Amino acid sequence: GGALTTSGILGWHMTASIGGADMPVVITVLNSYSGWALCAEGFMLDMPVMTTVGALIGCSGAALTKIMCDAMNRDVVSVILGGYGTKSGGKGEAMKFEGEATMTNIDDTVRLLQESESIIIVPGYGLAVAKGQYPLKDMVDSLVKSGKKVRFGIHPVAGRMPGQLNVLLAEAGVPYDI
């Protein structure tokens, strides 16, 4: 009873108090935890293979968590604790944006793509929401056919889960090495 209650409270706290951008990291933390639980189970049941597999899952989840936290410039502890102890009440001065926005339209974008020799596409979560991987593949095929060098710049934690955008592009048939 006590372990179940403690586990439930920890799981609720970890997922209820985090922001959307931290969710992929929490998924890898929970994956790591499942590996360590499997490792402990292997010790208790005296099953060396289960212990080894659990240690591998736990270590790989911990390593991925560290890589993702570094990529987001976040501390693992602040991700695990979520919003606990923060004083964000929405009070204070609004952030001031400096710089200049460059507006474009479809015709200008098409012209820029036609004039470019090398193109880097940086997809985001909107690609997944819009299910735009198939039209994107058609555009990439067209650009490659016309002699353009096309590459993708995918952030390690883009999308809702690690690797989500890579999977979406693979689903549409975009070669992984492009």
Coordinates of N, CA and C in Angstrom, one line a residue:
G1 N 0.8 -1.2 0.0 CA 0.0 0.0 0.0 C 0.8 1.3 0.0
G2 N 1.9 1.3 0.8 CA 2.7 2.5 1.0 C 3.5 2.8 -0.3
A3 N 4.1 1.7 -0.9 CA 4.9 1.9 -2.1 C 4.0 2.4 -3.3
L4 N 2.8 1.8 -3.3 CA 1.8 2.2 -4.4 C 1.5 3.7 -4.2
T5 N 1.2 4.1 -3.0 CA 0.8 5.5 -2.8 C 2.0 6.4 -3.1
T6 N 3.2 6.1 -2.6 CA 4.4 6.9 -2.9 C 4.6 7.0 -4.4
S7 N 4.5 5.9 -5.1 CA 4.7 5.8 -6.6 C 3.7 6.7 -7.3
G8 N 2.5 6.6 -6.8 CA 1.4 7.4 -7.5 C 1.6 8.9 -7.3
I9 N 2.0 9.3 -6.1 CA 2.2 10.7 -5.8 C 3.4 11.2 -6.6
L10 N 4.5 10.4 -6.7 CA 5.7 10.8 -7.4 C 5.3 11.0 -8.9
G11 N 4.6 10.0 -9.5 CA 4.2 10.0 -10.9 C 3.3 11.2 -11.2
W12 N 2.3 11.5 -10.3 CA 1.4 12.6 -10.5 C 2.2 13.9 -10.4
H13 N 3.1 14.0 -9.4 CA 3.8 15.3 -9.3 C 4.7 15.5 -10.5
M14 N 5.4 14.5 -11.0 CA 6.3 14.7 -12.1 C 5.6 15.1 -13.4
T15 N 4.4 14.6 -13.6 CA 3.7 14.9 -14.8 C 2.8 16.1 -14.7
A16 N 2.3 16.4 -13.5 CA 1.3 17.5 -13.4 C 1.9 18.8 -13.3
S17 N 3.2 18.9 -12.8 CA 3.7 20.2 -12.5 C 4.7 20.7 -13.6
I18 N 4.9 19.9 -14.7 CA 5.9 20.3 -15.7 C 5.2 21.1 -16.8
G19 N 6.1 21.9 -17.5 CA 5.6 22.6 -18.7 C 5.7 21.7 -19.9
G20 N 5.0 22.1 -21.0 CA 5.0 21.3 -22.2 C 6.4 21.0 -22.8
A21 N 7.3 22.0 -22.7 CA 8.6 21.8 -23.3 C 9.4 20.7 -22.5
D22 N 9.1 20.5 -21.2 CA 9.8 19.5 -20.4 C 9.3 18.1 -20.6
M23 N 8.1 18.0 -21.2 CA 7.5 16.6 -21.3 C 8.4 15.6 -22.0
P24 N 9.1 15.9 -23.1 CA 10.0 14.8 -23.6 C 11.1 14.4 -22.7
V25 N 11.6 15.3 -21.8 CA 12.6 15.0 -20.9 C 12.0 14.1 -19.8
V26 N 10.8 14.4 -19.3 CA 10.2 13.6 -18.3 C 9.9 12.2 -18.8
I27 N 9.6 12.1 -20.1 CA 9.4 10.7 -20.7 C 10.7 9.9 -20.6
T28 N 11.8 10.5 -20.9 CA 13.1 9.8 -20.8 C 13.5 9.5 -19.4
V29 N 13.1 10.4 -18.5 CA 13.4 10.1 -17.0 C 12.5 8.9 -16.6
L30 N 11.2 8.9 -17.0 CA 10.4 7.7 -16.6 C 10.9 6.4 -17.3
N31 N 11.4 6.6 -18.5 CA 12.0 5.4 -19.2 C 13.2 4.9 -18.4
S32 N 14.0 5.8 -17.9 CA 15.2 5.4 -17.1 C 14.7 4.7 -15.8
Y33 N 13.7 5.3 -15.2 CA 13.2 4.7 -14.0 C 12.7 3.3 -14.2
S34 N 12.0 3.1 -15.3 CA 11.5 1.7 -15.6 C 12.7 0.7 -15.7
G35 N 13.8 1.2 -16.3 CA 15.0 0.4 -16.4 C 15.6 0.0 -15.0
W36 N 15.7 1.0 -14.2 CA 16.2 0.8 -12.8 C 15.3 -0.1 -12.0
A37 N 14.0 0.0 -12.2 CA 13.0 -0.9 -11.5 C 13.2 -2.3 -12.0
L38 N 13.4 -2.5 -13.3 CA 13.7 -3.8 -13.9 C 15.0 -4.4 -13.3
C39 N 16.0 -3.6 -13.2 CA 17.3 -4.0 -12.7 C 17.1 -4.5 -11.2
A40 N 16.4 -3.7 -10.4 CA 16.1 -4.1 -9.0 C 15.4 -5.5 -9.0
E41 N 14.4 -5.6 -9.9 CA 13.6 -6.8 -9.9 C 14.5 -8.0 -10.3
G42 N 15.5 -7.8 -11.2 CA 16.4 -8.8 -11.6 C 17.3 -9.2 -10.4
F43 N 17.7 -8.3 -9.5 CA 18.4 -8.6 -8.3 C 17.6 -9.4 -7.4
M44 N 16.3 -9.0 -7.2 CA 15.5 -9.7 -6.2 C 15.2 -11.1 -6.7
L45 N 15.0 -11.3 -8.0 CA 14.7 -12.7 -8.5 C 15.9 -13.5 -8.9
D46 N 17.1 -12.9 -8.7 CA 18.4 -13.6 -9.0 C 18.4 -14.0 -10.4
M47 N 18.1 -13.0 -11.3 CA 18.1 -13.2 -12.8 C 19.1 -12.2 -13.4
P48 N 20.3 -12.7 -13.6 CA 21.3 -11.8 -14.1 C 21.0 -11.1 -15.5
V49 N 20.3 -11.8 -16.4 CA 19.9 -11.2 -17.6 C 19.0 -10.0 -17.4
M50 N 18.0 -10.2 -16.5 CA 17.0 -9.1 -16.3 C 17.7 -7.9 -15.6
T51 N 18.7 -8.2 -14.7 CA 19.5 -7.2 -14.1 C 20.3 -6.4 -15.1
T52 N 20.9 -7.1 -16.1 CA 21.7 -6.4 -17.1 C 20.8 -5.6 -18.0
V53 N 19.7 -6.2 -18.5 CA 18.8 -5.4 -19.4 C 18.3 -4.2 -18.7
G54 N 17.9 -4.3 -17.4 CA 17.4 -3.2 -16.7 C 18.4 -2.1 -16.5
A55 N 19.7 -2.5 -16.3 CA 20.8 -1.5 -16.2 C 21.0 -0.8 -17.5
L56 N 20.9 -1.5 -18.6 CA 21.1 -0.9 -19.9 C 20.0 0.1 -20.2
I57 N 18.7 -0.3 -19.9 CA 17.6 0.6 -20.1 C 17.8 1.9 -19.2
G58 N 18.1 1.6 -18.0 CA 18.3 2.7 -17.0 C 19.4 3.7 -17.4
C59 N 20.5 3.1 -17.8 CA 21.6 4.0 -18.2 C 21.3 4.7 -19.5
S60 N 20.7 4.1 -20.5 CA 20.4 4.8 -21.8 C 19.4 5.8 -21.5
G61 N 18.4 5.6 -20.7 CA 17.4 6.6 -20.4 C 18.0 7.8 -19.7
A62 N 19.0 7.5 -18.7 CA 19.6 8.6 -18.0 C 20.5 9.4 -19.0
A63 N 21.2 8.7 -19.9 CA 22.1 9.4 -20.8 C 21.3 10.3 -21.8
L64 N 20.2 9.8 -22.2 CA 19.3 10.6 -23.1 C 18.7 11.8 -22.4
T65 N 18.4 11.6 -21.1 CA 17.9 12.7 -20.3 C 18.9 13.8 -20.2
K66 N 20.1 13.4 -19.9 CA 21.2 14.4 -19.8 C 21.4 15.1 -21.1
I67 N 21.5 14.4 -22.2 CA 21.7 15.0 -23.6 C 20.5 16.0 -23.9
M68 N 19.3 15.6 -23.5 CA 18.2 16.5 -23.8 C 18.2 17.7 -22.9
C69 N 18.5 17.5 -21.7 CA 18.6 18.7 -20.8 C 19.7 19.7 -21.2
D70 N 20.8 19.1 -21.7 CA 21.9 20.0 -22.2 C 21.4 20.7 -23.5
A71 N 20.7 20.0 -24.3 CA 20.2 20.7 -25.5 C 19.2 21.8 -25.3
M72 N 18.5 21.7 -24.1 CA 17.5 22.7 -23.8 C 18.0 23.7 -22.8
N73 N 19.3 23.6 -22.4 CA 19.9 24.4 -21.4 C 19.1 24.4 -20.1
R74 N 18.7 23.2 -19.7 CA 18.0 23.0 -18.4 C 18.7 22.1 -17.5
D75 N 18.5 22.3 -16.2 CA 19.1 21.4 -15.2 C 18.1 20.2 -15.0
V76 N 18.6 19.0 -14.8 CA 17.8 17.8 -14.7 C 16.9 18.0 -13.4
V77 N 17.4 18.6 -12.4 CA 16.7 18.7 -11.1 C 15.5 19.7 -11.4
S78 N 15.7 20.8 -12.1 CA 14.6 21.7 -12.4 C 13.5 21.1 -13.2
V79 N 13.9 20.1 -14.1 CA 12.9 19.4 -14.9 C 12.1 18.5 -14.1
I80 N 12.8 17.7 -13.2 CA 12.1 16.7 -12.4 C 11.2 17.4 -11.4
L81 N 11.6 18.5 -10.8 CA 10.8 19.2 -9.8 C 9.7 20.0 -10.5
G82 N 9.8 20.2 -11.8 CA 8.8 20.9 -12.5 C 8.7 22.4 -12.1
G83 N 7.5 22.8 -11.9 CA 7.2 24.2 -11.5 C 7.3 24.4 -10.0
Y84 N 7.7 23.4 -9.2 CA 7.7 23.4 -7.8 C 8.6 24.5 -7.3
G85 N 8.1 25.4 -6.5 CA 9.0 26.5 -5.9 C 9.2 27.7 -6.8
T86 N 8.6 27.8 -7.9 CA 8.7 28.9 -8.8 C 7.7 30.0 -8.4
K87 N 8.0 31.2 -8.7 CA 7.1 32.3 -8.3 C 6.4 33.0 -9.5
S88 N 6.1 32.2 -10.5 CA 5.5 32.8 -11.7 C 4.1 33.0 -11.5
G89 N 3.7 34.3 -11.3 CA 2.3 34.6 -11.1 C 1.8 35.5 -12.2
G90 N 2.6 35.7 -13.2 CA 2.1 36.5 -14.4 C 2.2 38.0 -14.1
K91 N 2.8 38.3 -12.9 CA 2.9 39.8 -12.6 C 4.2 40.3 -13.0
G92 N 4.3 41.5 -13.3 CA 5.5 42.1 -13.7 C 5.4 42.7 -15.2
E93 N 6.5 43.2 -15.6 CA 6.6 43.8 -16.9 C 6.7 42.7 -18.0
A94 N 6.0 43.0 -19.1 CA 6.0 42.1 -20.2 C 7.4 42.1 -20.9
M95 N 7.8 41.0 -21.5 CA 9.1 40.9 -22.1 C 9.0 41.8 -23.4
K96 N 10.1 42.6 -23.6 CA 10.2 43.4 -24.8 C 11.0 42.7 -25.8
F97 N 10.5 42.6 -27.0 CA 11.2 42.0 -28.1 C 12.0 43.1 -28.9
E98 N 13.3 42.8 -29.0 CA 14.2 43.7 -29.8 C 14.5 43.1 -31.1
G99 N 14.8 43.9 -32.0 CA 15.2 43.4 -33.4 C 14.1 43.7 -34.3
E100 N 14.2 43.0 -35.5 CA 13.2 43.3 -36.5 C 12.7 42.0 -37.1
A101 N 11.4 42.0 -37.4 CA 10.8 40.8 -38.0 C 10.9 41.0 -39.5
T102 N 11.2 39.9 -40.2 CA 11.2 39.9 -41.6 C 10.0 39.2 -42.1
M103 N 9.1 39.8 -42.8 CA 7.9 39.2 -43.3 C 8.1 38.7 -44.7
T104 N 7.4 37.6 -45.0 CA 7.6 37.0 -46.4 C 6.2 36.5 -46.8
N105 N 6.1 36.2 -48.0 CA 4.9 35.6 -48.6 C 5.2 34.4 -49.4
I106 N 4.3 33.7 -49.9 CA 4.5 32.4 -50.7 C 5.4 32.7 -51.9
D107 N 5.1 33.7 -52.7 CA 5.9 34.0 -53.9 C 7.3 34.3 -53.6
D108 N 7.6 35.1 -52.5 CA 9.0 35.3 -52.1 C 9.7 34.1 -51.6
T109 N 9.0 33.2 -50.9 CA 9.5 32.0 -50.4 C 9.9 31.1 -51.6
V110 N 9.0 31.0 -52.5 CA 9.3 30.1 -53.7 C 10.5 30.7 -54.5
R111 N 10.6 32.0 -54.6 CA 11.7 32.6 -55.3 C 13.0 32.3 -54.6
L112 N 13.0 32.5 -53.2 CA 14.2 32.2 -52.4 C 14.6 30.8 -52.5
L113 N 13.7 29.8 -52.5 CA 14.0 28.4 -52.7 C 14.6 28.1 -54.0
Q114 N 14.1 28.8 -55.1 CA 14.6 28.6 -56.4 C 16.0 29.1 -56.6
E115 N 16.3 30.2 -55.9 CA 17.6 30.9 -56.1 C 18.7 30.2 -55.2
S116 N 18.3 29.5 -54.2 CA 19.2 28.9 -53.2 C 19.9 27.7 -53.8
E117 N 21.1 27.4 -53.3 CA 21.9 26.2 -53.7 C 21.8 25.2 -52.6
S118 N 21.7 25.7 -51.3 CA 21.7 24.8 -50.2 C 20.5 25.2 -49.3
I119 N 19.7 24.3 -48.9 CA 18.5 24.6 -48.1 C 18.5 23.7 -46.9
I120 N 18.3 24.3 -45.7 CA 18.1 23.6 -44.5 C 16.7 23.8 -44.0
I121 N 16.0 22.7 -43.8 CA 14.6 22.8 -43.3 C 14.6 22.4 -41.8
V122 N 14.0 23.3 -41.0 CA 13.9 23.0 -39.6 C 12.5 22.8 -39.2
P123 N 12.0 21.5 -39.2 CA 10.6 21.3 -38.9 C 10.4 21.4 -37.4
G124 N 9.2 21.6 -37.0 CA 8.8 21.7 -35.6 C 7.5 20.9 -35.4
Y125 N 7.0 21.1 -34.2 CA 5.8 20.4 -33.8 C 4.6 20.7 -34.7
G126 N 4.6 21.9 -35.3 CA 3.5 22.2 -36.3 C 3.4 21.3 -37.4
L127 N 4.6 20.7 -37.8 CA 4.6 19.8 -38.9 C 3.8 18.5 -38.5
A128 N 3.9 18.1 -37.3 CA 3.2 16.9 -36.8 C 1.7 17.3 -36.7
V129 N 1.4 18.4 -36.2 CA 0.0 18.8 -36.0 C -0.7 18.9 -37.4
A130 N -0.1 19.5 -38.3 CA -0.6 19.7 -39.7 C -0.5 18.5 -40.6
K131 N 0.1 17.4 -40.1 CA 0.4 16.2 -40.9 C 1.0 16.7 -42.2
G132 N 2.0 17.5 -42.1 CA 2.6 18.1 -43.3 C 3.8 17.4 -43.8
Q133 N 4.1 16.2 -43.3 CA 5.3 15.5 -43.7 C 5.3 15.0 -45.2
Y134 N 4.1 14.7 -45.7 CA 3.9 14.3 -47.1 C 4.1 15.4 -48.1
P135 N 3.5 16.6 -47.9 CA 3.8 17.7 -48.8 C 5.2 18.1 -48.7
L136 N 5.8 18.0 -47.5 CA 7.2 18.4 -47.3 C 8.1 17.5 -48.1
K137 N 7.8 16.2 -48.1 CA 8.6 15.3 -48.9 C 8.5 15.6 -50.4
D138 N 7.3 15.9 -50.9 CA 7.1 16.3 -52.3 C 7.9 17.5 -52.6
M139 N 8.0 18.5 -51.7 CA 8.8 19.7 -51.9 C 10.3 19.4 -51.9
V140 N 10.7 18.5 -51.0 CA 12.1 18.1 -51.0 C 12.5 17.4 -52.2
D141 N 11.6 16.5 -52.7 CA 11.9 15.7 -54.0 C 12.0 16.7 -55.1
S142 N 11.2 17.7 -55.2 CA 11.2 18.7 -56.2 C 12.5 19.5 -56.2
L143 N 12.9 19.9 -55.0 CA 14.1 20.7 -54.8 C 15.4 19.9 -55.2
V144 N 15.4 18.6 -54.7 CA 16.6 17.8 -55.0 C 16.6 17.5 -56.5
K145 N 15.5 17.3 -57.2 CA 15.4 17.1 -58.6 C 16.0 18.3 -59.4
S146 N 15.8 19.5 -58.8 CA 16.3 20.7 -59.5 C 17.7 21.0 -59.1
G147 N 18.4 20.1 -58.4 CA 19.8 20.3 -58.1 C 20.1 21.0 -56.8
K148 N 19.2 21.1 -56.0 CA 19.4 21.8 -54.7 C 19.9 20.8 -53.7
K149 N 20.8 21.3 -52.7 CA 21.2 20.4 -51.6 C 20.3 20.7 -50.5
V150 N 19.5 19.7 -50.1 CA 18.5 19.9 -49.0 C 18.9 19.0 -47.8
R151 N 18.8 19.7 -46.7 CA 19.1 19.0 -45.4 C 18.1 19.4 -44.4
F152 N 18.0 18.6 -43.3 CA 17.1 18.9 -42.2 C 17.9 19.2 -40.9
G153 N 17.5 20.2 -40.2 CA 18.0 20.5 -38.9 C 17.0 20.2 -37.9
I154 N 17.1 19.1 -37.2 CA 16.1 18.7 -36.2 C 16.7 18.7 -34.8
H155 N 16.1 19.5 -34.0 CA 16.5 19.6 -32.6 C 16.3 18.3 -31.9
P156 N 17.2 17.9 -31.0 CA 17.0 16.6 -30.3 C 15.6 16.4 -29.6
V157 N 15.1 17.5 -29.1 CA 13.8 17.4 -28.4 C 12.6 18.0 -29.1
A158 N 12.8 18.2 -30.4 CA 11.7 18.8 -31.2 C 10.5 17.8 -31.2
G159 N 9.3 18.4 -31.2 CA 8.1 17.6 -31.2 C 7.7 17.3 -29.8
R160 N 6.9 16.3 -29.6 CA 6.4 16.0 -28.3 C 7.2 14.9 -27.6
M161 N 7.9 14.1 -28.4 CA 8.8 13.1 -27.9 C 10.1 13.0 -28.6
P162 N 11.2 12.6 -28.0 CA 12.4 12.5 -28.7 C 12.3 11.7 -30.0
G163 N 12.8 12.2 -31.1 CA 12.8 11.5 -32.3 C 11.4 11.5 -33.1
Q164 N 10.4 12.3 -32.5 CA 9.1 12.3 -33.2 C 9.2 12.8 -34.6
L165 N 10.0 13.9 -34.8 CA 10.0 14.4 -36.2 C 10.8 13.5 -37.1
N166 N 11.8 12.8 -36.6 CA 12.5 11.9 -37.5 C 11.6 10.8 -37.9
V167 N 10.7 10.3 -37.0 CA 9.8 9.3 -37.4 C 8.8 9.8 -38.4
L168 N 8.3 11.0 -38.2 CA 7.3 11.6 -39.2 C 7.9 11.7 -40.6
L169 N 9.2 12.1 -40.6 CA 9.8 12.2 -41.9 C 10.1 10.9 -42.6
A170 N 10.5 9.9 -41.7 CA 10.7 8.5 -42.2 C 9.3 7.9 -42.7
E171 N 8.3 8.2 -42.0 CA 6.9 7.7 -42.4 C 6.6 8.2 -43.8
A172 N 7.0 9.5 -44.1 CA 6.7 10.0 -45.5 C 7.7 9.6 -46.5
G173 N 8.8 8.8 -46.1 CA 9.7 8.3 -47.1 C 10.9 9.3 -47.3
V174 N 11.1 10.2 -46.4 CA 12.3 11.1 -46.6 C 13.5 10.3 -46.1
P175 N 14.5 10.2 -46.9 CA 15.7 9.4 -46.5 C 16.4 10.0 -45.3
Y176 N 16.8 9.2 -44.4 CA 17.4 9.6 -43.1 C 18.7 10.4 -43.3
D177 N 19.4 10.0 -44.3 CA 20.8 10.6 -44.5 C 20.7 12.0 -45.3
I178 N 19.6 12.5 -45.6 CA 19.5 13.7 -46.4 C 19.8 14.9 -45.5

